[in-house]
Tab-separated table of C-alpha atoms in Angstrom:
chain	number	residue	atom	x	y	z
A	1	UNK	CA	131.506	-13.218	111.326
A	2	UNK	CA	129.722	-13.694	114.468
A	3	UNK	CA	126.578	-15.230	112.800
A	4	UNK	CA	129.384	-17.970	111.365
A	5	UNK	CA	130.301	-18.832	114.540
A	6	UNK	CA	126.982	-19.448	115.841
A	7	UNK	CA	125.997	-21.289	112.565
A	8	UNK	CA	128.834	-23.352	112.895
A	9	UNK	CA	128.211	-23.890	116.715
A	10	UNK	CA	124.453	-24.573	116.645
A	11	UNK	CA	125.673	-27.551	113.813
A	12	UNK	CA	128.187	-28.799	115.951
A	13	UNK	CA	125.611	-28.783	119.796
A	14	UNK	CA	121.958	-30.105	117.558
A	15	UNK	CA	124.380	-32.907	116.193
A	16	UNK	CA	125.683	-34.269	119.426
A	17	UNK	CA	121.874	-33.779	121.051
A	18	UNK	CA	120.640	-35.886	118.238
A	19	UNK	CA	123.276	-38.023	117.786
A	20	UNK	CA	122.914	-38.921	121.485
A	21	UNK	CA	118.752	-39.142	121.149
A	22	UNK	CA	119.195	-41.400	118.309
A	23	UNK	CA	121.837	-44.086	120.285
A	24	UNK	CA	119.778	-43.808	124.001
A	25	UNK	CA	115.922	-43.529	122.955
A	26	UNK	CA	114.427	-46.574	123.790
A	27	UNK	CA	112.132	-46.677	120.717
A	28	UNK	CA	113.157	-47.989	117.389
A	29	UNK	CA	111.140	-45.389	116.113
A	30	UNK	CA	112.288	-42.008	117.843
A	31	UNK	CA	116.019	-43.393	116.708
A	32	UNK	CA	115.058	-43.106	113.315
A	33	UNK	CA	113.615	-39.886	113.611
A	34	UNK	CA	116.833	-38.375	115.625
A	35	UNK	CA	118.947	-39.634	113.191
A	36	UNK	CA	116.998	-38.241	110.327
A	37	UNK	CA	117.002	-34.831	112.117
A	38	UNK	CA	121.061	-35.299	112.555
A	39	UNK	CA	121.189	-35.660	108.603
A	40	UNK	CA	119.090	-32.603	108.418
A	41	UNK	CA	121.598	-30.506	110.686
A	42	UNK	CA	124.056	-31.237	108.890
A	43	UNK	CA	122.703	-31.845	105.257
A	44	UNK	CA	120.520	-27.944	104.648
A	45	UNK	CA	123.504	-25.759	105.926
A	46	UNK	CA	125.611	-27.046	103.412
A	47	UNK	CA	123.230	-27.117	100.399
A	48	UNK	CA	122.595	-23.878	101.206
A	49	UNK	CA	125.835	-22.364	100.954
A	50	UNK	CA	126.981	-19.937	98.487
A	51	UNK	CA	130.571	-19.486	97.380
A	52	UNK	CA	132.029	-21.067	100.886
A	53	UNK	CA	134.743	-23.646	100.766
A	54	UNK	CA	138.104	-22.859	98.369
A	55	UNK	CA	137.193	-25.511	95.951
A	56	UNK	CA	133.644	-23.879	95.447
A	57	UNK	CA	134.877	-22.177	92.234
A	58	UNK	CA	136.608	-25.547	90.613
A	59	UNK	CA	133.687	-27.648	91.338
A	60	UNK	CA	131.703	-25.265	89.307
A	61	UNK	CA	134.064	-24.782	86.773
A	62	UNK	CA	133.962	-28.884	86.742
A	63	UNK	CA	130.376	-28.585	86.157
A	64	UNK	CA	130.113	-25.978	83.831
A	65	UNK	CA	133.088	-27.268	81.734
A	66	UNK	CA	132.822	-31.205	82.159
A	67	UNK	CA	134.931	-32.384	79.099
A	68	UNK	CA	138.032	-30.465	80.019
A	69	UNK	CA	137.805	-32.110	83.913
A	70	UNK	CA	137.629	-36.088	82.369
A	71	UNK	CA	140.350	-36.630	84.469
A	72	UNK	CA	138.276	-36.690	87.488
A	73	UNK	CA	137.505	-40.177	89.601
A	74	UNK	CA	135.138	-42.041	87.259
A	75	UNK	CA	131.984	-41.999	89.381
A	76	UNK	CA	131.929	-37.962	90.536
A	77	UNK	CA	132.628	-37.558	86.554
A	78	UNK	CA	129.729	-39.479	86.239
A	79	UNK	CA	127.212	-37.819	88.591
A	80	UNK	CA	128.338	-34.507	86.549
A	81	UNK	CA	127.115	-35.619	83.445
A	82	UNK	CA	123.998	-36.875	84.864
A	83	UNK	CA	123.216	-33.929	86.312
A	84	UNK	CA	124.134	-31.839	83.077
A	85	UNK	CA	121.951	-34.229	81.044
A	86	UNK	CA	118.794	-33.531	83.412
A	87	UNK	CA	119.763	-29.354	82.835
A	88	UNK	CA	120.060	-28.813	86.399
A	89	UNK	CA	122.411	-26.042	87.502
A	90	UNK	CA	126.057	-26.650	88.772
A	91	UNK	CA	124.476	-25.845	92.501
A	92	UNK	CA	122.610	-29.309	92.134
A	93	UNK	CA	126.281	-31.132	92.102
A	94	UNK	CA	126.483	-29.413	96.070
A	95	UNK	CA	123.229	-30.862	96.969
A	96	UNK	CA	123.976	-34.085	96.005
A	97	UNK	CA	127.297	-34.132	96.956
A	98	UNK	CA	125.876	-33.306	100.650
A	99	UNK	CA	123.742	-36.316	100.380
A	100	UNK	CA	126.244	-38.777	99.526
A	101	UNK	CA	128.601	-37.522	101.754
A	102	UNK	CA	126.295	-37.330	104.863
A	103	UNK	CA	124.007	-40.031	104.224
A	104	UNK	CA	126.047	-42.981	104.996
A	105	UNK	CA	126.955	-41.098	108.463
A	106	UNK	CA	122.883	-42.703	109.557
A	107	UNK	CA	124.007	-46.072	109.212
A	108	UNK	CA	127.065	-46.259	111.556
A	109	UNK	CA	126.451	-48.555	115.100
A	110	UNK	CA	124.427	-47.477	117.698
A	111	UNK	CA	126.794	-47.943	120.090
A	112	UNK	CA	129.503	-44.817	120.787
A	113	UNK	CA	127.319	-42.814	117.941
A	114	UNK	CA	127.551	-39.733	120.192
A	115	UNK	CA	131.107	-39.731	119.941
A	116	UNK	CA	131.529	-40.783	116.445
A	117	UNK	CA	129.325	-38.056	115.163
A	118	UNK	CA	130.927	-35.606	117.713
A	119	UNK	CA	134.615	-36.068	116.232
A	120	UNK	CA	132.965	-35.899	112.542
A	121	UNK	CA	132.027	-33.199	113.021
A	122	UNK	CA	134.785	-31.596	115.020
A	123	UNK	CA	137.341	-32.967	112.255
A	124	UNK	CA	135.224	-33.666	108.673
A	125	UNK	CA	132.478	-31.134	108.437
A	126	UNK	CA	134.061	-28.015	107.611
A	127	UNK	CA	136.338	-29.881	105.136
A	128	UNK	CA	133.314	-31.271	103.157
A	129	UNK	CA	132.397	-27.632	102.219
A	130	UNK	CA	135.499	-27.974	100.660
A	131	UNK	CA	137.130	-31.326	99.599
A	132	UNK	CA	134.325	-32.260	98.229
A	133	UNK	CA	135.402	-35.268	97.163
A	134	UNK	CA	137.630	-36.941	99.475
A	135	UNK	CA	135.138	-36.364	102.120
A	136	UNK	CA	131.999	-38.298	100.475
A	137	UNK	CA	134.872	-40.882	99.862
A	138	UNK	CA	135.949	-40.613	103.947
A	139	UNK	CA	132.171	-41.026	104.720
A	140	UNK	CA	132.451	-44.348	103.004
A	141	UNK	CA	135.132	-45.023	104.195
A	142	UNK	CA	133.711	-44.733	108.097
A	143	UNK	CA	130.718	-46.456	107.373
A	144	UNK	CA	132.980	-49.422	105.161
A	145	UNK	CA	135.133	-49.534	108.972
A	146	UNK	CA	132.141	-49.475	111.052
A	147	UNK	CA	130.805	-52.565	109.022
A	148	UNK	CA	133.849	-54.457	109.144
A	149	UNK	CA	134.660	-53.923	113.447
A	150	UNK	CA	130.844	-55.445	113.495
A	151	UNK	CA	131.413	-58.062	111.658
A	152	UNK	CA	129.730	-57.225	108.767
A	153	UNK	CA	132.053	-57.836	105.847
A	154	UNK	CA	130.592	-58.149	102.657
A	155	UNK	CA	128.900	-54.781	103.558
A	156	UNK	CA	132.138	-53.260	104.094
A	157	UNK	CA	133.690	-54.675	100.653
A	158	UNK	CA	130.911	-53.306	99.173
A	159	UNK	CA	131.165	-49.324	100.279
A	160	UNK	CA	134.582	-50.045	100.118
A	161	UNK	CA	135.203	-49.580	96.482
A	162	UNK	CA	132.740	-47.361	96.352
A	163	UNK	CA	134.599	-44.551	98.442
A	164	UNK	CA	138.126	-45.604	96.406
A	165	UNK	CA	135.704	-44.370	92.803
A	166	UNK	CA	134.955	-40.945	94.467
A	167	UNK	CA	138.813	-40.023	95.087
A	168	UNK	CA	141.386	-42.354	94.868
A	169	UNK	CA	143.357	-41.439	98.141
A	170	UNK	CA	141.176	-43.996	100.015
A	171	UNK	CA	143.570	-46.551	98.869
A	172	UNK	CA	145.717	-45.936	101.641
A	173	UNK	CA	142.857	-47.431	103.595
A	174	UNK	CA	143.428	-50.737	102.345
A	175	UNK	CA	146.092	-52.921	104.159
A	176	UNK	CA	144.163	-51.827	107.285
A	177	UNK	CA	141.512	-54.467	106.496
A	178	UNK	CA	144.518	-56.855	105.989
A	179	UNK	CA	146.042	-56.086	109.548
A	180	UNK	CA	142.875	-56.322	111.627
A	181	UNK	CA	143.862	-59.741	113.413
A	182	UNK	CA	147.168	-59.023	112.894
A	183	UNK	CA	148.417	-58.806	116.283
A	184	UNK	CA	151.695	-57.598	117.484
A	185	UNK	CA	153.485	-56.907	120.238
A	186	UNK	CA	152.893	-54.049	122.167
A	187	UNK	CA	157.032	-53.617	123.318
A	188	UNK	CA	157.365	-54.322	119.764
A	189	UNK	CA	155.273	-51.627	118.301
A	190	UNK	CA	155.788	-48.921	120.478
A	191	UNK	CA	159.875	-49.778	119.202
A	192	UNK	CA	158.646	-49.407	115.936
A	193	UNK	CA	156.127	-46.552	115.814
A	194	UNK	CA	159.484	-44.975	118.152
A	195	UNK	CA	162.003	-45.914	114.934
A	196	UNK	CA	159.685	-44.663	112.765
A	197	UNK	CA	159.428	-40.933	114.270
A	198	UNK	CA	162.973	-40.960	114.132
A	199	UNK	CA	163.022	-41.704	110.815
A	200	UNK	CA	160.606	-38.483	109.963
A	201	UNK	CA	162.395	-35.865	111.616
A	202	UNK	CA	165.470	-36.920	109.956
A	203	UNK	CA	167.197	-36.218	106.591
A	204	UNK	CA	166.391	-40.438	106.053
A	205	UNK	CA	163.004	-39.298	105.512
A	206	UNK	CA	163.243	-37.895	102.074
A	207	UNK	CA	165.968	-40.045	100.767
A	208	UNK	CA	162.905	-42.799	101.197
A	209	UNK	CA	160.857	-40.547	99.200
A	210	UNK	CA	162.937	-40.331	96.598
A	211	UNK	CA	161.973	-43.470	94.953
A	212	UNK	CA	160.178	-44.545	92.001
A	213	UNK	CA	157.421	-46.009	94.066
A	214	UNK	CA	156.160	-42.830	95.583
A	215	UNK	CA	156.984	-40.295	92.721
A	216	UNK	CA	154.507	-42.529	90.300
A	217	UNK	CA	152.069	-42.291	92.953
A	218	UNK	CA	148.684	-40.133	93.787
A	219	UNK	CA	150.610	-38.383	96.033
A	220	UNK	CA	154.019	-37.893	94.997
A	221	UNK	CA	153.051	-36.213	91.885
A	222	UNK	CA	152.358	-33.363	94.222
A	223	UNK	CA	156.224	-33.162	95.837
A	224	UNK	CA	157.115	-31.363	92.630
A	225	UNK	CA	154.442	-28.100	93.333
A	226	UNK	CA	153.829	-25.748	95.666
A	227	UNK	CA	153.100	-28.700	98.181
A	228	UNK	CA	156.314	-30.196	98.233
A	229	UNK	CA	157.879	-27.650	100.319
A	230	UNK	CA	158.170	-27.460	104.295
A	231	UNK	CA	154.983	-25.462	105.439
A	232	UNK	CA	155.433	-22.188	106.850
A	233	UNK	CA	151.679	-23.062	108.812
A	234	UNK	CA	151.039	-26.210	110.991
A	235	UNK	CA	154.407	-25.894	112.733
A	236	UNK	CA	153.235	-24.329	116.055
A	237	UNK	CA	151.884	-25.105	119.371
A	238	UNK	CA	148.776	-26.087	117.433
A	239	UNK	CA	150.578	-28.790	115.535
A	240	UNK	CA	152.287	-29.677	118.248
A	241	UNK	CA	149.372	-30.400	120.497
A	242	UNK	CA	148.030	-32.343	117.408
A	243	UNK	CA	150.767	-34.849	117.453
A	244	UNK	CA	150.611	-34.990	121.731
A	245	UNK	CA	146.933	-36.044	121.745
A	246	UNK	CA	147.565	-38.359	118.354
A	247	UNK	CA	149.858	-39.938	120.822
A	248	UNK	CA	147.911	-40.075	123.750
A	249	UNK	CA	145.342	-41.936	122.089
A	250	UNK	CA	147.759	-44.503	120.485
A	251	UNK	CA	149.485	-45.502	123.500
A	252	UNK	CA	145.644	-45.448	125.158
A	253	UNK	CA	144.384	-48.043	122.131
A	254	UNK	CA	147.500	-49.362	122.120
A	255	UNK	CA	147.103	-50.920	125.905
A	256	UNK	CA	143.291	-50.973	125.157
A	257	UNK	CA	141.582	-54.292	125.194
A	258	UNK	CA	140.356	-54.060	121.430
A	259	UNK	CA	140.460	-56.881	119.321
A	260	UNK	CA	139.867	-55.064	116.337
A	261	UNK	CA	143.736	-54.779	115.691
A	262	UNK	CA	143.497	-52.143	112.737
A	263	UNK	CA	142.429	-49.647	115.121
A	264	UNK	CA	145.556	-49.655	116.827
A	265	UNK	CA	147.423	-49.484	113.330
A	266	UNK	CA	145.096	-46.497	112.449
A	267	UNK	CA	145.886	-44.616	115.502
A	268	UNK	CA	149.225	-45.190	114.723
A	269	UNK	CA	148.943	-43.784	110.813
A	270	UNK	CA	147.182	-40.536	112.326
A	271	UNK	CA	150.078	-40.008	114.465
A	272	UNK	CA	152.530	-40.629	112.118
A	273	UNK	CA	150.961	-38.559	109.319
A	274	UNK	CA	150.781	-35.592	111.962
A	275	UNK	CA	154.288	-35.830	112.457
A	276	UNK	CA	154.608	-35.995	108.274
A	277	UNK	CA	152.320	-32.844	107.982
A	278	UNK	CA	155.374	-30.498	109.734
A	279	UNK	CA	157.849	-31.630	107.092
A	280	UNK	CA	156.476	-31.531	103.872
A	281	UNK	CA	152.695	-29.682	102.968
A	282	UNK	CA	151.250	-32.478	101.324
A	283	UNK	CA	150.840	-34.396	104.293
A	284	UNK	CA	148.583	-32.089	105.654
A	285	UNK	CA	145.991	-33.926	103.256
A	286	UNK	CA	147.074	-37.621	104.420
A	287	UNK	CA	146.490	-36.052	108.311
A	288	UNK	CA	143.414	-34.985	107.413
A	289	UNK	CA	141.980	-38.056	106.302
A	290	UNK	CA	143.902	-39.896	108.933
A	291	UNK	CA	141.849	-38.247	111.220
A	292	UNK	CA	138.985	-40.244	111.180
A	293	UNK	CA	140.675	-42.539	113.329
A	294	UNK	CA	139.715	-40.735	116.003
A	295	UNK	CA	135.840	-41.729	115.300
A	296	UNK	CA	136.739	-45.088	116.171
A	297	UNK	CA	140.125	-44.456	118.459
A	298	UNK	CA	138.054	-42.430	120.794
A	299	UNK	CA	135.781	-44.400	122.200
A	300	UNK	CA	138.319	-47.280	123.087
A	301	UNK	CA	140.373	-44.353	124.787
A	302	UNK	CA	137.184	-43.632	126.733
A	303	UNK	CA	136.893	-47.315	128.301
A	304	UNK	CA	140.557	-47.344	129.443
A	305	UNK	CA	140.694	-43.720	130.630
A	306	UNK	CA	137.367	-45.470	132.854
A	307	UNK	CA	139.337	-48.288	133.963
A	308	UNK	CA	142.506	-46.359	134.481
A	309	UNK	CA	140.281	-44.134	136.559
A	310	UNK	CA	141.791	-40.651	134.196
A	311	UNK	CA	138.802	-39.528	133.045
A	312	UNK	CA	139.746	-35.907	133.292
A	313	UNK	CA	141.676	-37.016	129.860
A	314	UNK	CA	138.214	-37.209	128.026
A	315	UNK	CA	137.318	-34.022	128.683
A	316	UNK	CA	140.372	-32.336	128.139
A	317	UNK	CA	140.399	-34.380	124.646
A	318	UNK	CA	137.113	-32.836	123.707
A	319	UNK	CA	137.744	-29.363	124.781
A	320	UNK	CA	140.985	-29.550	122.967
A	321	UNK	CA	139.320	-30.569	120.177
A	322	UNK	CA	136.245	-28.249	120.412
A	323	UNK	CA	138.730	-25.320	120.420
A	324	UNK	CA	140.743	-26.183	117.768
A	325	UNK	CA	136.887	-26.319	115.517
A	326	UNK	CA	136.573	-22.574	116.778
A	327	UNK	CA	140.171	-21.745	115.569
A	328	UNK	CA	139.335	-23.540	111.851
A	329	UNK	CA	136.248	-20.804	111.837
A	330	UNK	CA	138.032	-18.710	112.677
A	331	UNK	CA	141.570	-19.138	110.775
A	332	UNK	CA	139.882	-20.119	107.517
A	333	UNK	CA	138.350	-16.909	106.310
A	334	UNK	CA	137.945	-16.553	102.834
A	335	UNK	CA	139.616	-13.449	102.228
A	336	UNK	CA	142.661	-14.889	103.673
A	337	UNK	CA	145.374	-17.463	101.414
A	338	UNK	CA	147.337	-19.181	103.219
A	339	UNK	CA	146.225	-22.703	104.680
A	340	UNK	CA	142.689	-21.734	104.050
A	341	UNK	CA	139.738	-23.862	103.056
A	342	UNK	CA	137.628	-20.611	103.229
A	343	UNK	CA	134.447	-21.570	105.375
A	344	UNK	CA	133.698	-18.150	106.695
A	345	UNK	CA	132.150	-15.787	106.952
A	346	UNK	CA	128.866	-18.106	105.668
A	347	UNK	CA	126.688	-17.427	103.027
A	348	UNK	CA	123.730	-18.853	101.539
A	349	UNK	CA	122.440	-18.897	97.726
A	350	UNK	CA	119.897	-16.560	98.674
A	351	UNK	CA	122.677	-13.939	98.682
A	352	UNK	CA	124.017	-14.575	95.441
């Protein structure tokens, strides 16, 4: 187990190091090669892995048994039969899954791609050993976002859909392209975000989800199975601190002098769907994917923490989230059931 950790740490320091090379080096040249290095980090450990992540088995099974799984997203049914056509083995769907899912992460801005990469990282990584799936589609998803704040839209409609054909849940992404310049009052929306927290710790909560509209949809097929109870993990000080620092950083972008309005609105979806996640277990998938607000949330939290003279904030942020990575290795232990994406202890194919 030990070895995991220290996998998992070296990962998480040589990513930051080169993500911070690869925005500071004054040479176009040494940026390239820090960010190819980055890709590397995080790109071998995972093609090397044997057996680690909970969905391991399916994905194989997928592989091995493509007909019977035609109900997948289109394009990841696709790159299946591709692969089965050339007669590669079912690993070869985990190497390029790792490549689409980490290669968009060398095209995000320069600027704040420490910190971007650092909260990947922290939040994504372990996940993509995993949910395979959603997270090539989140990785799209960033680098769709990061396109669109820099003003580079027909880029971003272009990943866009691209991310929405690997797993379908990106759609919740959507209106925030809509709401960008969409500006609102901040009075205003801290009374709303307020009405609607007291509309998810009340019984009003799941008389709204009882409605057509959200049964026939992706995720309220899932209120009906084992997800659609209360969760009996996610309830504790952990989840608690979640939903403190999810707030922390909305009322932070919220008074933030951003003009990229949807990052306010995002920040605002992350802490709402943290607040969802301790009622009902499906939302634990919605707050996962929320989460990559915080690649773009936590930078804009950095420049008022600097103007508001708080910087002790930013480093509490990161150790808070930094020990909450070392709980995941630790909590998600294959052997174990319960709330566990199984990442440890690591293995590699040569074990097999």
């Amino acid at each position: 187990m030990i070895e995991t950790f220290i996998l998992y740490n070296a990962i998480l320091l040589l990513s930051v190091l080169f993500a911070y090379y690869a925005e500071h080096s004054k040479t176009r040249r040494s940026r390239i090669l820090a960010r190819y290095s980055l890709f590397m980090v995080l790109f071998v450990p995972s093609v090397l892995r044997y057996d680690i992540g909970t969905d391991y088995a399916s994905y194989v099974d997928s592989f091995n048994f493509s007909s019977e799984y035609k109900q997948t997203e289109i394009v990841f049914y696709a790159l299946i039969l591709f692969l089965r056509n050339l007669q590669l083995p079912a690993h070869s769907l985990f190497v390029c899954s790792a490549f689409i899912t980490y290669f968009p992460l060398l095209f995000l801005q320069r600027k704040n791609y420490t910190w971007k990469i650092l909260m990947y990282v922290l939040l994504c990584y372990l996940l993509s050993y995993s949910a395979i799936r959603n997270m090539i589609s989140l990785s799209l998803v960033i680098l769709a976002f990061d396109l669109f704040f820099r003003g580079k839209r027909w880029g971003a409609f272009i990943i866009y859909p691209l991310s929405v054909l690997f797993h379908a849940s990106s759609f919740v992404f959507l209106p925030f392209f809509f709401v960008n310049r969409m500006h609102c009052n901040r009075i205003i929306l801290l009374l709303i975000s307020s009405f609607l927290l007291c509309i998810c710790y009340t019984d009003m909560f799941f008389v709204l989800l009882n409605n057509d509209l959200f049964l026939n949809s992706y995720y309220g097929g899932y209120m009906f199975s084992v997800y659609g109870v209360e969760p009996s993990y996610n309830t504790g000080y952990g989840a608690f601190s979640k939903i403190l620092f999810a707030a922390i950083v909305f009322l932070s972008v919220l008074f933030s002098k951003t003009k990229d309005n949807a990052v306010i609105y995002f920040s605002l979806f992350y802490f709402i769907s943290l607040v969802l996640m301790t009622k009902v277990s499906i939302f634990l998938r919605l707050a996962d994917a929320a989460a990559i607000t915080l690649v773009f949330a936590l930078p804009l939290c950095l420049s008022v923490w600097r103007e508001k003279k708080i910087i002790a904030l930013k480093y509490l942020m990161v150790l808070f989230y930094v020990v909450l990575f070392e709980m995941f290795i630790y909590a998600n232990n294959r052997g174990l059931k319960e709330g566990n994406v199984g990442v440890s202890p690591y293995q590699t194919i040569f074990c097999e």
